[in-house]
Amino acid sequence: MDSKPKVNRKTNWAGNETWCCQETVCPASLQELQDCVRYSEKHNIKIKAIGAAHSFSDCAATSGIQIDLKHLNKIISFNPRTKVIEAEAGIRLKDLYLFFNNNNVALPSIPNVDEITLGGAISNATHGTNIFYGTYSSLVREIKLVTANGEMLQLQDDARNTKGQQRFEAALASFGALGIFYSITLKLEESYDVLVQRYSTALKDINDEIESLARKHDGVQFMLFPLQGLAFIKTQDKIRCGLQPYSKQSIRSIWVFESILWMFKPKRWQLLTKLFQKVFNSKIFLSILRKLYNSSNVTNWSDGELSRHKSRFFNMEYAIPISRVKEALDAIFHTTQEFNHTGAYIRCLPFILRPVGADTLGFLSPTYQRDTCYIDILFQAADSNEISFYAQLEKDLLRVDGRVSWSRKFFASSEDILQRYSHHTKFLDVMEELDPKGIFVNSFVSRIFESGSKQSPH
């Protein structure tokens, strides 16, 4: 590392977060990673890991040394009998999936993007759409974590002492606050295909059925358009591999459907929003959109959930107790109608709902100890009126015990965030133990714990 490093500018995938760090280092081994951390601790320089930079919050930002994990992307070990795998934290999910498919194993639930890294997925409690499984945190059996003194800790889900248990639970969904993940060990299952079915219906017909539908399928996603009174539903059900061929026609239709939706997103269309809204409300247009969406196909487990994003975006996301999802929808639909009525803001993009099961471990997992429905809110143009709209939506969702998603945009205060995590003081205990100088603390971590009951982070 250069003793007089040059300041360099970083940005996330979406382009909504930028920061300047002193230096970017790309370790290619555990030893090199440990050396970087020891150097940082010795010289009291902030340090932070970054993977695919796919988070829409500033959780990976640092003013000090940025550790790019792109070279720590190897499979370390795999046991085909027990279906347990250890991989370095910088491996992309798409490369991990390729290895899984070549070895007839799979994950029980996956997110809709495969460009992110394994370490990032665990750090931010990335999730799929399956109510019978929790976030990625629920799949983890062991984490190898490099802490502030350069030591590598082996943290296991079945630790037999209180300190080991608390360290493991804190490391899950820790957004880089405790150290840098070197490797993750996961428990897999036998490979499978999924029957994917897409259909549309009147919003009023499913507004009370979110949880029951979630429990009938191995995966469900809802796209809800309150101004149009429409719901687009995608279900997944696991089946034995090789029963039916892949349906290319339905995939082309979905590509067209998603492309039409993205017409309403970019800033260049901002002045034409009202015109688009009239078009979108027309019976002919809605009929075409529904025909494009309604389809079914059988595909490999790793393709059923994926969305190939046509443009860059950022969003907000809140984890709502599934028992209160009806209250949440009533509140945000009311806000949407009010803003539309006054002309302050017209919502074109849908609200996206993804049911996820409870995580039994993970002090700061948004699904900790409760079955959840994530509500995903895409930003359209991010003008001042839209920001007011999003701020009001967040208030609506916090009132029904919503928890923010660490990798997404949010406006909530530290107090609003922490009161929804009953074990956040245990997390702080571990953070103070493993990082006494606060070299892994950045503006994001400081903001989260600003009102923590313990002394504020460094």
Coordinates of C-alpha atoms in Angstrom, one line a residue:
M1 CA 0.0 0.0 0.0
D2 CA 1.2 3.5 -0.9
S3 CA 2.3 5.5 2.1
K4 CA 0.9 8.6 0.3
P5 CA -2.2 7.1 -1.4
K6 CA -4.1 9.1 -4.0
V7 CA -7.8 9.9 -3.3
N8 CA -10.0 8.1 -5.8
R9 CA -13.7 8.4 -6.4
K10 CA -16.1 5.4 -6.1
T11 CA -19.7 4.9 -7.0
N12 CA -22.3 2.2 -6.5
W13 CA -23.9 0.2 -9.3
A14 CA -27.0 2.5 -9.4
G15 CA -24.9 5.7 -9.4
N16 CA -26.9 7.2 -6.5
E17 CA -24.1 7.0 -4.0
T18 CA -20.6 8.3 -4.5
W19 CA -17.6 8.7 -2.1
C20 CA -13.8 9.2 -2.1
C21 CA -11.4 6.7 -0.6
Q22 CA -7.7 7.0 0.0
E23 CA -6.8 3.8 -1.8
T24 CA -8.4 0.7 -3.4
V25 CA -6.6 -2.7 -2.6
C26 CA -7.5 -6.0 -4.2
P27 CA -6.2 -8.8 -2.0
A28 CA -5.8 -12.2 -3.7
S29 CA -5.3 -14.3 -0.6
L30 CA -6.3 -14.5 3.0
Q31 CA -2.8 -13.4 4.1
E32 CA -3.0 -10.3 1.9
L33 CA -6.4 -9.5 3.3
Q34 CA -5.1 -9.8 6.8
D35 CA -2.1 -7.7 6.0
C36 CA -4.3 -4.9 4.7
V37 CA -6.5 -4.9 7.9
R38 CA -3.4 -5.0 10.2
Y39 CA -2.0 -2.0 8.3
S40 CA -5.2 -0.1 8.6
E41 CA -5.5 -0.9 12.4
K42 CA -1.8 0.1 13.0
H43 CA -2.2 3.4 11.2
N44 CA -5.8 4.0 12.5
I45 CA -7.1 4.2 8.9
K46 CA -10.8 3.4 8.1
I47 CA -11.2 0.3 6.0
K48 CA -14.2 -1.2 4.3
A49 CA -14.9 -4.1 1.9
I50 CA -16.8 -3.8 -1.3
G51 CA -18.2 -6.5 -3.6
A52 CA -20.4 -5.8 -6.6
A53 CA -21.4 -2.3 -5.2
H54 CA -25.1 -3.3 -5.8
S55 CA -26.3 -1.7 -2.5
F56 CA -28.4 1.5 -2.9
S57 CA -27.3 2.7 0.5
D58 CA -23.8 3.9 1.5
C59 CA -23.1 0.8 3.6
A60 CA -19.9 0.1 1.6
A61 CA -18.5 3.7 1.6
T62 CA -15.3 4.6 3.3
S63 CA -12.9 7.6 3.4
G64 CA -10.0 5.2 4.0
I65 CA -8.9 2.0 2.4
Q66 CA -11.4 0.2 0.1
I67 CA -11.0 -3.5 0.0
D68 CA -12.2 -4.9 -3.4
L69 CA -12.9 -8.6 -3.0
K70 CA -13.0 -9.4 -6.7
H71 CA -9.9 -11.7 -6.5
L72 CA -11.2 -13.6 -3.5
N73 CA -13.7 -15.5 -5.6
K74 CA -12.8 -19.1 -5.3
I75 CA -14.6 -22.3 -4.3
I76 CA -12.6 -23.5 -1.3
S77 CA -14.2 -26.9 -0.6
F78 CA -17.4 -28.9 -1.5
N79 CA -18.7 -32.1 0.0
P80 CA -21.2 -33.7 -2.5
R81 CA -22.4 -36.1 0.2
T82 CA -23.3 -33.5 2.8
K83 CA -24.0 -30.8 0.2
V84 CA -21.9 -28.3 2.2
I85 CA -19.8 -25.8 0.4
E86 CA -17.2 -23.2 1.4
A87 CA -16.5 -20.3 -0.9
E88 CA -14.6 -17.0 -0.7
A89 CA -16.8 -14.0 0.0
G90 CA -16.0 -12.2 -3.3
I91 CA -17.5 -14.8 -5.6
R92 CA -20.4 -13.6 -7.7
L93 CA -23.7 -15.5 -7.2
K94 CA -23.8 -16.3 -11.0
D95 CA -20.4 -18.1 -10.7
L96 CA -21.6 -19.9 -7.6
Y97 CA -24.8 -21.0 -9.4
L98 CA -22.7 -22.3 -12.4
F99 CA -20.8 -24.5 -10.0
F100 CA -24.0 -25.7 -8.3
N101 CA -25.6 -26.6 -11.6
N102 CA -22.5 -28.6 -12.6
N103 CA -22.7 -30.5 -9.3
N104 CA -26.5 -31.1 -9.2
V105 CA -27.1 -28.9 -6.1
A106 CA -29.1 -25.8 -5.5
L107 CA -30.1 -23.1 -3.0
P108 CA -33.7 -23.3 -1.7
S109 CA -34.4 -19.6 -2.3
I110 CA -32.5 -17.0 -4.3
P111 CA -32.8 -13.2 -5.0
N112 CA -33.7 -11.8 -8.3
V113 CA -30.1 -10.7 -9.1
D114 CA -27.1 -12.9 -9.5
E115 CA -24.4 -10.2 -10.1
I116 CA -23.9 -9.6 -6.4
T117 CA -21.2 -11.3 -4.3
L118 CA -21.8 -14.0 -1.7
G119 CA -20.3 -11.8 1.1
G120 CA -22.6 -9.0 0.1
A121 CA -25.7 -11.3 0.2
I122 CA -24.9 -12.4 3.7
S123 CA -23.9 -8.9 5.0
N124 CA -27.2 -7.3 3.9
A125 CA -29.5 -10.3 4.5
T126 CA -30.4 -10.7 0.8
H127 CA -33.6 -12.7 0.3
G128 CA -35.8 -14.5 -2.2
T129 CA -39.6 -14.9 -2.4
N130 CA -40.1 -18.1 -0.3
I131 CA -42.1 -17.9 2.9
F132 CA -40.7 -21.3 4.0
Y133 CA -37.1 -20.0 4.1
G134 CA -35.5 -17.0 5.6
T135 CA -32.9 -14.7 4.1
Y136 CA -29.4 -15.8 3.0
S137 CA -28.5 -15.7 6.7
S138 CA -30.6 -18.8 7.3
L139 CA -28.4 -20.8 4.9
V140 CA -25.1 -20.0 6.6
R141 CA -23.2 -22.7 8.6
E142 CA -19.9 -20.9 9.1
I143 CA -18.3 -17.5 8.5
K144 CA -14.6 -16.8 8.4
L145 CA -14.3 -13.2 9.5
V146 CA -11.1 -11.0 9.5
T147 CA -11.4 -8.7 12.5
A148 CA -9.6 -5.4 13.3
N149 CA -6.4 -7.0 14.7
G150 CA -6.0 -9.1 11.5
E151 CA -7.1 -12.3 13.2
M152 CA -9.5 -14.7 11.4
L153 CA -12.4 -15.9 13.5
Q154 CA -14.3 -19.1 12.6
L155 CA -17.9 -18.4 13.5
Q156 CA -20.3 -21.3 13.4
D157 CA -24.1 -21.6 13.7
D158 CA -23.8 -24.4 16.3
A159 CA -21.3 -22.7 18.6
R160 CA -21.5 -24.2 22.1
N161 CA -20.6 -21.1 24.1
T162 CA -22.4 -17.8 24.5
K163 CA -19.6 -15.7 23.1
G164 CA -19.4 -17.8 20.0
Q165 CA -23.2 -17.8 19.5
Q166 CA -23.4 -14.0 19.9
R167 CA -20.5 -13.4 17.4
F168 CA -22.1 -15.6 14.8
E169 CA -25.6 -14.0 15.2
A170 CA -24.0 -10.5 15.0
A171 CA -22.0 -11.4 11.9
L172 CA -25.1 -12.2 9.9
A173 CA -26.6 -9.1 8.4
S174 CA -23.7 -7.0 9.8
F175 CA -23.2 -4.7 6.8
G176 CA -19.4 -4.8 7.3
A177 CA -19.5 -3.3 10.8
L178 CA -17.6 -6.2 12.4
G179 CA -14.8 -6.9 9.9
I180 CA -14.4 -8.4 6.5
F181 CA -15.8 -11.8 5.4
Y182 CA -13.1 -14.1 4.0
S183 CA -15.3 -17.1 3.3
I184 CA -18.9 -18.4 3.8
T185 CA -20.0 -22.0 4.3
L186 CA -23.5 -22.9 3.1
K187 CA -25.8 -25.9 3.3
L188 CA -27.3 -26.8 -0.1
E189 CA -29.9 -29.1 -1.4
E190 CA -30.5 -31.3 -4.4
S191 CA -31.0 -29.5 -7.7
Y192 CA -34.6 -28.9 -8.9
D193 CA -36.6 -27.2 -11.6
V194 CA -39.4 -24.7 -11.0
L195 CA -42.8 -24.3 -12.6
V196 CA -43.1 -20.5 -13.0
Q197 CA -46.7 -19.2 -13.6
R198 CA -47.6 -15.6 -14.2
Y199 CA -51.1 -14.2 -14.1
S200 CA -52.9 -10.9 -13.5
T201 CA -56.1 -10.1 -11.6
A202 CA -58.0 -7.3 -9.9
L203 CA -56.1 -5.9 -7.0
K204 CA -59.2 -6.2 -4.8
D205 CA -59.2 -9.9 -5.3
I206 CA -55.8 -10.6 -3.7
N207 CA -55.5 -7.7 -1.2
D208 CA -56.5 -10.0 1.6
E209 CA -54.8 -13.1 0.2
I210 CA -51.1 -12.2 0.3
E211 CA -50.1 -14.6 3.1
S212 CA -52.3 -17.5 2.0
L213 CA -50.9 -17.3 -1.5
A214 CA -47.4 -17.2 -0.1
R215 CA -48.0 -20.4 1.8
K216 CA -49.4 -22.3 -1.2
H217 CA -46.2 -21.9 -3.3
D218 CA -42.5 -22.2 -3.1
G219 CA -42.1 -18.6 -4.2
V220 CA -44.4 -15.7 -4.9
Q221 CA -43.9 -12.2 -6.1
F222 CA -46.7 -9.5 -6.4
M223 CA -46.5 -6.4 -8.5
L224 CA -49.3 -4.1 -7.4
F225 CA -50.7 -1.1 -9.3
P226 CA -53.1 0.7 -6.9
L227 CA -54.1 3.5 -9.3
Q228 CA -55.1 0.9 -12.0
G229 CA -56.5 -1.6 -9.5
L230 CA -54.3 -4.4 -10.9
A231 CA -52.1 -7.1 -9.5
F232 CA -49.5 -9.1 -11.5
I233 CA -48.6 -12.3 -9.7
K234 CA -45.7 -14.7 -10.3
T235 CA -45.6 -18.1 -8.5
Q236 CA -42.9 -20.7 -8.4
D237 CA -43.3 -24.4 -7.4
K238 CA -40.4 -26.9 -7.2
I239 CA -40.6 -29.9 -9.5
R240 CA -38.3 -32.8 -10.4
C241 CA -35.6 -31.8 -12.9
G242 CA -36.3 -32.4 -16.6
L243 CA -40.1 -32.8 -16.7
Q244 CA -40.8 -30.1 -19.3
P245 CA -38.8 -28.0 -21.8
Y246 CA -37.9 -24.4 -21.3
S247 CA -40.6 -22.0 -22.8
K248 CA -38.7 -19.3 -24.8
Q249 CA -41.9 -17.7 -26.0
S250 CA -43.1 -16.8 -22.5
I251 CA -39.6 -15.4 -21.6
R252 CA -39.7 -13.1 -24.7
S253 CA -43.2 -11.9 -23.6
I254 CA -41.9 -11.1 -20.1
W255 CA -38.9 -9.2 -21.6
V256 CA -41.4 -7.0 -23.5
F257 CA -43.6 -6.6 -20.4
E258 CA -40.6 -5.4 -18.2
S259 CA -39.3 -3.1 -20.9
I260 CA -42.7 -1.4 -21.1
L261 CA -42.7 -0.9 -17.3
W262 CA -39.2 0.6 -17.4
M263 CA -40.4 3.3 -19.9
F264 CA -41.9 5.0 -16.8
K265 CA -38.7 5.1 -14.8
P266 CA -36.0 7.3 -16.5
K267 CA -35.8 11.0 -15.7
R268 CA -36.1 11.9 -19.4
W269 CA -39.7 10.9 -19.3
Q270 CA -40.5 13.0 -16.2
L271 CA -42.4 15.7 -18.2
L272 CA -44.5 13.1 -19.9
T273 CA -45.6 11.3 -16.8
K274 CA -49.2 12.5 -16.9
L275 CA -49.5 11.5 -20.6
F276 CA -48.1 8.0 -19.8
Q277 CA -50.5 7.7 -16.9
K278 CA -53.5 8.3 -19.2
V279 CA -52.1 5.7 -21.7
F280 CA -51.4 3.3 -18.8
N281 CA -55.0 3.6 -17.6
S282 CA -56.5 2.9 -21.0
K283 CA -58.4 -0.4 -21.2
I284 CA -56.6 -1.4 -24.5
F285 CA -53.1 -0.8 -23.0
L286 CA -53.9 -2.7 -19.8
S287 CA -55.3 -5.6 -21.8
I288 CA -52.1 -5.8 -23.9
L289 CA -50.0 -5.7 -20.8
R290 CA -52.0 -8.5 -19.1
K291 CA -51.7 -10.7 -22.2
L292 CA -48.0 -10.2 -22.3
Y293 CA -47.6 -11.1 -18.7
N294 CA -49.9 -14.1 -18.4
S295 CA -47.7 -17.2 -19.1
S296 CA -46.0 -20.2 -17.6
N297 CA -42.8 -22.1 -18.1
V298 CA -40.5 -24.6 -16.5
T299 CA -36.9 -23.6 -15.9
N300 CA -33.9 -24.4 -13.8
W301 CA -33.9 -23.3 -10.1
S302 CA -31.3 -20.6 -10.8
D303 CA -33.4 -18.9 -13.5
G304 CA -36.8 -18.8 -12.1
E305 CA -36.4 -15.8 -9.9
L306 CA -33.9 -13.8 -11.9
S307 CA -34.7 -10.4 -13.5
R308 CA -32.4 -9.1 -16.2
H309 CA -32.5 -5.4 -15.4
K310 CA -32.7 -3.2 -18.5
S311 CA -31.6 0.0 -16.8
R312 CA -30.0 1.0 -13.6
F313 CA -32.2 2.0 -10.7
F314 CA -32.4 2.3 -6.9
N315 CA -35.2 1.7 -4.5
M316 CA -36.4 1.5 -0.9
E317 CA -37.5 -1.7 0.8
Y318 CA -39.2 -2.5 4.1
A319 CA -39.6 -5.8 5.9
I320 CA -43.2 -5.9 7.2
P321 CA -44.6 -8.6 9.6
I322 CA -46.7 -10.7 7.2
S323 CA -49.6 -10.5 9.7
R324 CA -49.7 -6.7 9.1
V325 CA -49.2 -6.6 5.4
K326 CA -52.9 -5.7 4.8
E327 CA -52.5 -2.6 7.1
A328 CA -49.3 -1.7 5.2
L329 CA -51.0 -1.9 1.8
D330 CA -54.0 0.1 2.9
A331 CA -51.7 2.8 4.2
I332 CA -49.4 3.1 1.2
F333 CA -52.4 2.8 -1.3
H334 CA -54.1 5.7 0.6
T335 CA -50.9 7.8 0.3
T336 CA -50.6 7.0 -3.4
Q337 CA -54.2 8.0 -4.1
E338 CA -53.8 11.2 -2.1
F339 CA -50.7 12.3 -4.0
N340 CA -52.3 11.4 -7.3
H341 CA -55.5 13.3 -6.4
T342 CA -53.6 16.5 -5.6
G343 CA -51.3 16.1 -8.7
A344 CA -48.2 16.3 -6.4
Y345 CA -46.9 13.0 -7.6
I346 CA -48.3 10.3 -10.0
R347 CA -47.0 6.8 -9.3
C348 CA -46.4 4.7 -12.5
L349 CA -44.2 1.9 -11.3
P350 CA -45.6 -0.9 -9.1
F351 CA -45.1 -1.8 -5.5
I352 CA -43.4 -5.2 -5.4
L353 CA -44.1 -7.6 -2.6
R354 CA -41.9 -10.6 -1.7
P355 CA -42.8 -12.9 1.2
V356 CA -39.9 -14.3 3.1
G357 CA -39.7 -16.7 6.1
A358 CA -38.3 -15.8 9.6
D359 CA -34.6 -15.9 10.3
T360 CA -34.0 -17.7 13.6
L361 CA -30.5 -16.2 13.9
G362 CA -29.1 -12.8 13.1
F363 CA -29.6 -9.9 15.6
L364 CA -30.0 -7.4 12.7
S365 CA -31.7 -9.5 10.1
P366 CA -34.9 -7.7 9.0
T367 CA -36.8 -11.0 9.2
Y368 CA -35.4 -11.9 12.6
Q369 CA -38.0 -14.1 14.4
R370 CA -40.9 -13.2 12.2
D371 CA -42.4 -14.2 8.8
T372 CA -42.2 -11.2 6.6
C373 CA -43.4 -9.5 3.5
Y374 CA -40.9 -7.2 1.9
I375 CA -42.4 -4.2 0.1
D376 CA -40.1 -2.9 -2.6
I377 CA -40.6 0.7 -3.8
L378 CA -38.7 1.7 -7.0
F379 CA -37.6 5.3 -7.5
Q380 CA -39.1 6.8 -10.7
A381 CA -37.3 10.2 -11.1
A382 CA -36.4 11.3 -7.6
D383 CA -37.6 14.9 -8.0
S384 CA -38.6 16.9 -4.9
N385 CA -42.3 15.9 -5.0
E386 CA -41.3 12.3 -5.4
I387 CA -39.0 12.4 -2.4
S388 CA -41.9 13.8 -0.3
F389 CA -44.0 10.9 -1.5
Y390 CA -41.3 8.3 -0.5
A391 CA -40.8 9.9 2.9
Q392 CA -44.5 9.6 3.6
L393 CA -44.5 5.9 2.4
E394 CA -41.7 5.2 4.8
K395 CA -43.7 6.7 7.7
D396 CA -46.6 4.6 6.7
L397 CA -44.5 1.4 6.8
L398 CA -42.7 2.2 10.0
R399 CA -46.0 2.5 11.7
V400 CA -46.8 -1.1 11.0
D401 CA -43.5 -2.2 12.5
G402 CA -41.6 -2.2 9.2
R403 CA -37.8 -2.7 9.3
V404 CA -35.5 -1.0 6.8
S405 CA -33.5 -3.0 4.4
W406 CA -29.8 -2.3 4.9
S407 CA -28.8 -2.2 1.3
R408 CA -31.6 0.1 0.2
K409 CA -32.3 3.8 0.5
F410 CA -34.1 5.0 3.7
F411 CA -34.8 8.2 5.6
A412 CA -35.5 6.7 9.0
S413 CA -33.6 8.0 12.1
S414 CA -31.4 5.8 14.3
E415 CA -34.1 5.7 16.9
D416 CA -36.8 4.6 14.5
I417 CA -34.5 1.8 13.2
L418 CA -33.1 0.4 16.4
Q419 CA -36.4 0.2 18.3
R420 CA -37.4 -2.5 15.9
Y421 CA -34.4 -4.7 16.8
S422 CA -34.7 -5.9 20.4
H423 CA -31.1 -7.4 20.3
H424 CA -29.2 -4.4 18.8
T425 CA -27.3 -3.9 22.1
K426 CA -25.9 -7.4 21.7
F427 CA -24.7 -6.5 18.3
L428 CA -23.0 -3.4 19.7
D429 CA -21.3 -5.6 22.4
V430 CA -19.8 -7.7 19.7
M431 CA -18.8 -4.7 17.5
E432 CA -17.0 -3.0 20.5
E433 CA -15.2 -6.3 21.3
L434 CA -14.0 -7.0 17.7
D435 CA -13.4 -3.4 16.5
P436 CA -12.4 -1.3 19.5
K437 CA -10.8 1.4 17.4
G438 CA -13.7 1.6 15.0
I439 CA -11.7 1.1 11.8
F440 CA -14.8 -0.6 10.1
V441 CA -17.1 2.2 11.2
N442 CA -18.3 4.4 8.4
S443 CA -21.0 7.1 8.1
F444 CA -23.6 4.4 7.5
V445 CA -22.7 2.5 10.7
S446 CA -22.5 5.8 12.7
R447 CA -25.9 6.8 11.4
I448 CA -27.5 3.5 12.3
F449 CA -26.2 3.5 15.9
E450 CA -26.4 7.2 16.6
S451 CA -29.1 6.7 19.2
G452 CA -27.9 3.3 20.5
S453 CA -28.2 2.8 24.2
K454 CA -24.4 2.2 24.4
Q455 CA -21.7 4.8 23.6
S456 CA -22.0 5.9 19.9
P457 CA -19.6 4.2 17.5
H458 CA -16.3 5.9 16.7

